[in-house]
Every structure is written in C-alpha cells, then in structure tokens.
XYZ file of C-alpha atoms in Angstrom:
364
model
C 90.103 107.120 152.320
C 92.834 103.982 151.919
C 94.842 104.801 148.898
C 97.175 102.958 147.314
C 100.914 103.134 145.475
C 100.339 104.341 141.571
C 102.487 101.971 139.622
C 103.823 103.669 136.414
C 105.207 101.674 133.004
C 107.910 104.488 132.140
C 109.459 104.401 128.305
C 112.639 105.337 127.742
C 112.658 108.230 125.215
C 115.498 108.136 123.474
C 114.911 103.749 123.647
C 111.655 102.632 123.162
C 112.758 99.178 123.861
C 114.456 100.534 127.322
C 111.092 100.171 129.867
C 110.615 100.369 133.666
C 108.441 99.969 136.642
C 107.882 102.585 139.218
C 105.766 102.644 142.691
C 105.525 106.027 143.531
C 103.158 106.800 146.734
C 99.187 107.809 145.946
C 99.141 111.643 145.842
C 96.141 113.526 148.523
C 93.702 114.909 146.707
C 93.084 118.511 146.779
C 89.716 120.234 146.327
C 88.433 120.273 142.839
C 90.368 116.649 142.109
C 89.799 112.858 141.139
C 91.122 109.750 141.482
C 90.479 107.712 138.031
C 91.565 104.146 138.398
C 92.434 103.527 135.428
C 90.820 100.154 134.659
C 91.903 98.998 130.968
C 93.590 100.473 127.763
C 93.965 99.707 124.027
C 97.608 99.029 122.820
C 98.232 99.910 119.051
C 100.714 100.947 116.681
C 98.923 104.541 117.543
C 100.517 104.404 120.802
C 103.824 103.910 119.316
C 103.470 106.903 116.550
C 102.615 108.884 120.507
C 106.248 108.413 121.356
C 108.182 108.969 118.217
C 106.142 112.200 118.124
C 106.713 112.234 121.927
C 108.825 115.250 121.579
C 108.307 116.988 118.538
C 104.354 117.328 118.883
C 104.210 117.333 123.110
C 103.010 113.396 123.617
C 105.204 113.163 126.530
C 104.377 116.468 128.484
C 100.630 115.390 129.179
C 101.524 112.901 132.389
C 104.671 113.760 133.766
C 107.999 111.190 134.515
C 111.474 111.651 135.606
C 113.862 112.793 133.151
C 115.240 110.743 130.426
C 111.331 108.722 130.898
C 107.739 108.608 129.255
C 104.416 107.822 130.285
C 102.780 106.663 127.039
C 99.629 108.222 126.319
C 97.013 105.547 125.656
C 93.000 105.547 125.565
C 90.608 103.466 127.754
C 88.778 103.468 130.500
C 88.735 103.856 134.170
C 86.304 104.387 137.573
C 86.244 107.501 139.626
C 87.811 105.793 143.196
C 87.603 109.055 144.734
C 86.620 112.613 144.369
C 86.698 116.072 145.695
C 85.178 117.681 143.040
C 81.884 118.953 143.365
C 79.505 116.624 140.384
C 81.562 114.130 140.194
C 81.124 111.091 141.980
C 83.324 107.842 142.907
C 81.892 104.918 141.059
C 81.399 107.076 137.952
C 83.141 104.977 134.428
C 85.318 107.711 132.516
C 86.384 107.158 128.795
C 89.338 109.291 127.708
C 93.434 109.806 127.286
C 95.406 107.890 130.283
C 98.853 107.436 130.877
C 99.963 103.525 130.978
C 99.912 103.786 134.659
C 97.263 102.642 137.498
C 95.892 105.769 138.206
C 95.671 109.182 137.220
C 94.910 112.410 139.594
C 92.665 115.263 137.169
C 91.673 118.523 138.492
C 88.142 118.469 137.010
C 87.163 121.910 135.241
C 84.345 122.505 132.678
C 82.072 119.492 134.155
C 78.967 118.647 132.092
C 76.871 116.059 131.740
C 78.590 114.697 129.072
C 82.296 114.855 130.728
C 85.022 117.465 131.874
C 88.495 118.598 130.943
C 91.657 117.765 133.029
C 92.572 121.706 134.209
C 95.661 120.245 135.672
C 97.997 123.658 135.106
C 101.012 121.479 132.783
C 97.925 120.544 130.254
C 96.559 123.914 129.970
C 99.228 124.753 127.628
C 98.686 121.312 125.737
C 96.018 120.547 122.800
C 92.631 120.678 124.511
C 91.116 117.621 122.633
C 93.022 115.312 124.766
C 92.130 116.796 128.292
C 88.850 115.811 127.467
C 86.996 112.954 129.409
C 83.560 111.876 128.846
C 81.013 110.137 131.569
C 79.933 106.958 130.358
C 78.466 105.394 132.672
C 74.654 105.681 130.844
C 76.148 105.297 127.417
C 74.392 102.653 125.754
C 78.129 102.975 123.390
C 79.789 101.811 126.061
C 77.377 98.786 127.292
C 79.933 95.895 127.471
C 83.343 95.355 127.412
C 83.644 94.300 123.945
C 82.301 97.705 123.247
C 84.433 99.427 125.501
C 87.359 97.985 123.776
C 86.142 98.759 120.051
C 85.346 102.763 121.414
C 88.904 102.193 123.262
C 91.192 100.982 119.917
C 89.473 102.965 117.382
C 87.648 105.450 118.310
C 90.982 108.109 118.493
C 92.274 106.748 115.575
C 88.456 106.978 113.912
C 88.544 110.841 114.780
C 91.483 111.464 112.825
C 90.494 109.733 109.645
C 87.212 111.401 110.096
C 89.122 115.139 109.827
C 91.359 113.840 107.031
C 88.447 112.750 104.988
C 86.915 115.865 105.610
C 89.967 117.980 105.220
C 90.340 115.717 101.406
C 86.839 116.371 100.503
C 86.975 120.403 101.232
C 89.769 120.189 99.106
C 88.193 118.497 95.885
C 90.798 115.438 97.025
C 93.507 118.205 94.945
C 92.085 117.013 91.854
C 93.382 113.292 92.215
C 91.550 110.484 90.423
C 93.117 107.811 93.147
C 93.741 107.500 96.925
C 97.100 105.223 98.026
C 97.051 104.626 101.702
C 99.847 103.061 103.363
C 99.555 100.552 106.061
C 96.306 99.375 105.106
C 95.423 96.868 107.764
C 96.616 99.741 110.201
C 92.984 101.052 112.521
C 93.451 104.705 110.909
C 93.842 103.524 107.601
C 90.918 100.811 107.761
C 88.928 103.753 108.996
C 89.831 106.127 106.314
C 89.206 103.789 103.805
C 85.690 103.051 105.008
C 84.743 106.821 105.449
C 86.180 107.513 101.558
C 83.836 104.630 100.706
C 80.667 105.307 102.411
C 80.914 108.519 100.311
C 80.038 109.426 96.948
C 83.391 109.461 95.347
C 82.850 110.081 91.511
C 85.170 106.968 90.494
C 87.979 108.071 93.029
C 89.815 105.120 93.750
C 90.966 103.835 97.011
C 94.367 101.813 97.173
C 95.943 100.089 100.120
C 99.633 99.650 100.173
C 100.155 96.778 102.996
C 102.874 93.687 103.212
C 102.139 90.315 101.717
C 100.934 88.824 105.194
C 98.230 91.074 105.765
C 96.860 91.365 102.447
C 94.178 88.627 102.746
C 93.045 90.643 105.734
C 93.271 93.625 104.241
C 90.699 92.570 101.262
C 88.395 91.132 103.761
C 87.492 94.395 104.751
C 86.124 95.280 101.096
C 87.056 98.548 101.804
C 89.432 99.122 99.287
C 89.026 98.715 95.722
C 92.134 97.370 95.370
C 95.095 96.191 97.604
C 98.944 95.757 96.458
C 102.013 94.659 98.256
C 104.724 97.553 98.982
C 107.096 96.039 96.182
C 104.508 96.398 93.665
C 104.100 100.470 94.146
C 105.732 101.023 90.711
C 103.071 99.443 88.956
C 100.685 101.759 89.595
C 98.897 103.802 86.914
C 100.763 107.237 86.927
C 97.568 109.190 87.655
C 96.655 112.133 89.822
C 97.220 111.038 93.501
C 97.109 111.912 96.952
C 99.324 109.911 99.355
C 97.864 108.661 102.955
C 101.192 108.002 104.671
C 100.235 105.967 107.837
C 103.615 103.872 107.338
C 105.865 106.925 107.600
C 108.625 104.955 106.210
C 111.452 106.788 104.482
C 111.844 104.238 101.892
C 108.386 104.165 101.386
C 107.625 107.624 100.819
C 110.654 107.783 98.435
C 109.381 104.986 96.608
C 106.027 106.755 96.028
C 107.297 110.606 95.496
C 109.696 109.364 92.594
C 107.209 106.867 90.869
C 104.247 109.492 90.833
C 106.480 112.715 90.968
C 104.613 115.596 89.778
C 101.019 113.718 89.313
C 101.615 113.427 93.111
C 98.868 116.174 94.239
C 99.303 116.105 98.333
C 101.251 114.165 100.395
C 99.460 113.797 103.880
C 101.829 112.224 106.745
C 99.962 111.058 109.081
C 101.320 108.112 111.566
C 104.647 106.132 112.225
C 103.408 102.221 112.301
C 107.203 101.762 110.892
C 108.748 103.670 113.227
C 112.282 102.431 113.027
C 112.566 104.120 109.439
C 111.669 107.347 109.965
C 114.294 109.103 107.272
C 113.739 112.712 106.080
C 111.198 114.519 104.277
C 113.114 117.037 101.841
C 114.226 116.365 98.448
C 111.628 114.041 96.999
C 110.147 115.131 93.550
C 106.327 116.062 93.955
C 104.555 118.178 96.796
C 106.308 118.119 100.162
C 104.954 115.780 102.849
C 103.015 117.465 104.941
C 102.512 116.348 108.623
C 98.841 115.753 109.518
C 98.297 117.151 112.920
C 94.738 116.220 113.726
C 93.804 118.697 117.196
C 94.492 121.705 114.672
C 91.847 120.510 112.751
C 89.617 119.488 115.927
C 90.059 123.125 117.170
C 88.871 124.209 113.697
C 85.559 122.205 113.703
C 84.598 123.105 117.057
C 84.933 126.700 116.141
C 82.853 126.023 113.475
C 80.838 123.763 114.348
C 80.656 124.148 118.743
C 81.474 120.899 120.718
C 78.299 119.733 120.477
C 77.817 119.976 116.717
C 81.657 118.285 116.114
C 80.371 115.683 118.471
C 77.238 114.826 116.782
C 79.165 114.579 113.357
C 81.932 112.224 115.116
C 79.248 109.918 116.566
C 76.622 109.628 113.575
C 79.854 108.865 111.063
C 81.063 106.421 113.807
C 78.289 104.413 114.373
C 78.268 102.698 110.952
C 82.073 102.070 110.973
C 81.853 100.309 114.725
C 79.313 97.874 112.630
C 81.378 97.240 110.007
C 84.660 96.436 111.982
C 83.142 94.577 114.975
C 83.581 91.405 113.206
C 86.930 91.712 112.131
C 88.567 91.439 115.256
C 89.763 89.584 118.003
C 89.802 91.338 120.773
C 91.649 89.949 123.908
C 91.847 91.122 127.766
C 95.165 91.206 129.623
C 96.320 92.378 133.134
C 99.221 92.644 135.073
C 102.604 94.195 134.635
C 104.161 90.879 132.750
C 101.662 91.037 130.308
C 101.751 94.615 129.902
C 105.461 94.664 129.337
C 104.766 91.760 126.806
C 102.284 93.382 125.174
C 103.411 96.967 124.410
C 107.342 95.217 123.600
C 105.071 92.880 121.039
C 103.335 96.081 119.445
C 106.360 97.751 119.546
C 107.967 95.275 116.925
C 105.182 94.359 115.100
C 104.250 91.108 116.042
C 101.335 90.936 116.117
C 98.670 90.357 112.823
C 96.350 92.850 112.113
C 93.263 90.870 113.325
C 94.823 90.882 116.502
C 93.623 93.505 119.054
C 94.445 94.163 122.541
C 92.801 95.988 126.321
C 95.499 95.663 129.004
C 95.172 96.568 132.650
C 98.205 97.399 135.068
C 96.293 95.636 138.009
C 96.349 92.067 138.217
C-alpha cells in the first residue's frame, strides 16, 4: 500500500511558544499494527496543562520526538488507513489520545468490540487509560461531527471531573459547606460544576472564581450558584471550603490559602489554564495543595468497578452533561498546518473566549 510522509507539530519543551514542522517518512507496518490517520483534534487549555506536566507526570513520553521536542497529546479522532492486525479493519473511525501529528502507528493488543489498547513497548510503562482507543464507527455518540467534536473537547476533561466529584463525595466534601472552583468557564470546571449540581448537595454551595470577561458566560451556564471575579476572593464568607484549582496560578492559590487559612478543608490542584504562573506550593496557611492525578483514580474504579462497570458510570453521567453544554458553544473546523500553528499559539495565550471551541486537522 502507497503511504505517505507523517508530518509532526513538535513543541519545544522548555518554550512552549518555540514550535516546528517535521516530515519524517511513513514507517512499514509490522504484524499486529495500524495506521490511524488521524483525522481531527480538540485544542484546549487541557492540552496546554499536557505540556507543563509534560515532564513531571510523563505527557511527553507517550509519542516520541527528538530531543529538546514534544508531540502534544491531544484527543480526537481518526480512520484506520491500514492494518495488519488481525480484527481490525482499514476504514474503521477510532476515538482516543493522538499526538498533534498526521498519523499515528499502534500495535493493537487487547482488541474488543468496544476498542483496543496501543501495546506499543514505550507505553506499556505509561498510565493505561490513555492507550485506550475505542471503535466508533456504530456509535450513535459519535453520529456527526458536531458530536464528534463535543465527545472530542470534553469528554477527557468530563472524566476527570467525574473522579473528582466522586473522590469529594466519598469524602463527605471534608466537611465544607462551599465549593470555590477556579477557572470557571474552563471545560473541567464547567463539568464539575454541573456534576456537583445534578447531585443532592445538602446546601453545599458551588462558587466559580473566573475574570471579568467571562463572567456573563460563566452565569449562563446556571451551573453555579454564584460567580465572582478573582479580585473579589476576599469577600468571601470565611466558611468551611474545599478549593478546585483549575487555574493553578501561584497568586491565586496564595490569595485563597491566606483568606480561608485553616477553614480551608482540601486543596485539590487539578489543571494549569494559567500556565505562565505556576509558583510553588509550600508555605501557604491551610492544607497543602494536593495534585489531582486523575489515571490513579481511573485505575482505582476499574478495580472496583471492571472496565465495563467504570464505563457504564462514565457514559450514563455523561449523557446529561453533553445536553446541557451543546448549546453553549461554538464549535469551529480548521485544517492545515497555518491554522494549526494559529490555533494552538492562540490557546496557548489565551485568546480565545470561553464560548469559543475548536477541531483542527494537520491535512489540508
């Protein structure tokens, strides 16, 4: 079979404004692989928390690049353009973790009806709940593009809010009377929000910390029962709290640990949407932040609950959240290298508002 160069979008690691383009030749398959071509992605401020936790948490390790460079992990979905592995067959659509490249070689292991994991030998070593890819080709989930995209930009961020809602509710919520959740217009923090209202919350409050510009979007959503700008933290009511940190800013955090101090109950970090500020966690008054590491608590569930039963959960809390937010919004389609270089530099500084959402494709 004809195959082509895979064109890679490398990151400099130490530079996330420092990018590059490389055409490296299509590699022959052996027995037992795929070619995915990968067809279109979401670009979020997820995929930006990916690379400052490149290092520290493994990001980077999952698609290899030459020293000094990245492939950032993103999620979306491609078409099975060729295959040597026994069940799996080219035309099939695949939903799952992709590099921001063309094209992606897996060595298929544990095939099911439902999907298979990447046993590529580097990823073995790597957390398991991003090696897997699911067949969606009969999904009725999956039925257009505009639900493609909504599965593609929330749907990984949806997962973790779903464990940290469960992980606050298995934990009484550490006795707090109030929720504050930083970067509320932010996809995990709209889905949090949503989950800790859909449940019975014995007059637990839910509070989004956002900027001025995006607080007319933010109370849109009705998720929250109330919404203040970042200036405004030290007017809070000095109750028992737990802290959603999607911002990760070190100003921030400092601003909340010394207003609440002690009637701070947990401190949950979770993402990096102001990634520029990332400061240090020690020496704040009240619990110590405490990084949020969501495939732990995947790995958990499924041992508790098998794949199947941590599935079902996901997709029957899921469903009603993809109805609430697929109004909100606007969803646009991009291709090409220019606009993918425009795109990521754009979510990369914040540019864009929070209504704004975007699937890019490599190939023109």
């Amino acid at each position: 079979m004809m195959t082509h160069d895979r064109t890679d979008f490398l990151i400099d690691r130490k530079d996330f404004r420092s990018t590059a383009w490389r055409q490296e030749p299509a590699e022959e398959l052996r027995p037992g692989q795929a070619r995915l071509r990968i067809d279109r992605f979401a670009l979020t401020a997820n995929n930006i928390t990916y690379a400052v936790f490149g290092e520290k948490l493994r990001y980077w390790d999952f698609f290899p690049a030459p020293d000094g460079y990245g492939r950032l992990p993103v999620w979306g979905m491609a078409d099975v353009a060729e295959s040597r592995a026994d069940g799996l067959a080219a035309g099939e659509r695949i939903y799952g973790y992709f590099p921001m490249s063309s094209e992606l070689v897996v060595t298929v292991g544990d095939l099911t009806a439902a999907g298979f994991a990447d046993a590529s030998p580097w990823r073995s070593e790597l957390s398991a709940v991003y090696n897997r890819y699911w067949r969606i080709s009969e999904d009725k989930a999956f039925g257009s593009p505009r639900l493609e995209a909504l599965q593609s930009i929330f749907r990984p961020l949806f997962a973790t809010s779903f464990l940290i809602t469960g992980f606050l509710v298995e934990n009484g919520f550490f006795g707090a009377r109030q929720v504050l959740i930083s970067s509320a217009s932010s996809k995990t923090s709209l889905a949090l929000a949503c989950l800790l209202k859909n449940r019975s919350r014995d007059g637990l409050q839910i509070i989004g910390l956002t900027s001025d510009s995006n607080m007319g979007f933010v109370d849109e959503t009705r998720f929250y029962d109330d919404v203040i700008d970042y200036e405004a933290v030290g007017t809070l009511a000095v109750a028992p709290t737990v802290f959603g940190d999607m911002a990760g800013s070190a100003r921030l955090r400092s601003a909340v640990h010394h207003h609440f101090q002690d009637a701070l109950r947990y401190s949950c970090a979770v993402g990096s949407s102001h990634w520029e500020d990332p400061g240090r966690a020690s020496g704040l008054p009240g619990p110590r932040p405490t990084m949020f590491f969501a495939p732990g608590h995947v790995d958990a569930k499924v041992a508790m609950w098998g794949v199947e039963g941590y599935e079902k959960r996901l997709s029957e809390a899921w469903e009603p959240f993809a109805d609430a937010v697929d109004g909100l919004l606007d969803i646009s389609f991009h291709s090409g290298r220019e606009e993918v270089e425009r795109l990521y530099n754009a979510v990369l500084e914040g540019q864009f508002s929070p209504r704004f959402a975007a699937m890019a494709s490599i190939q023109d």
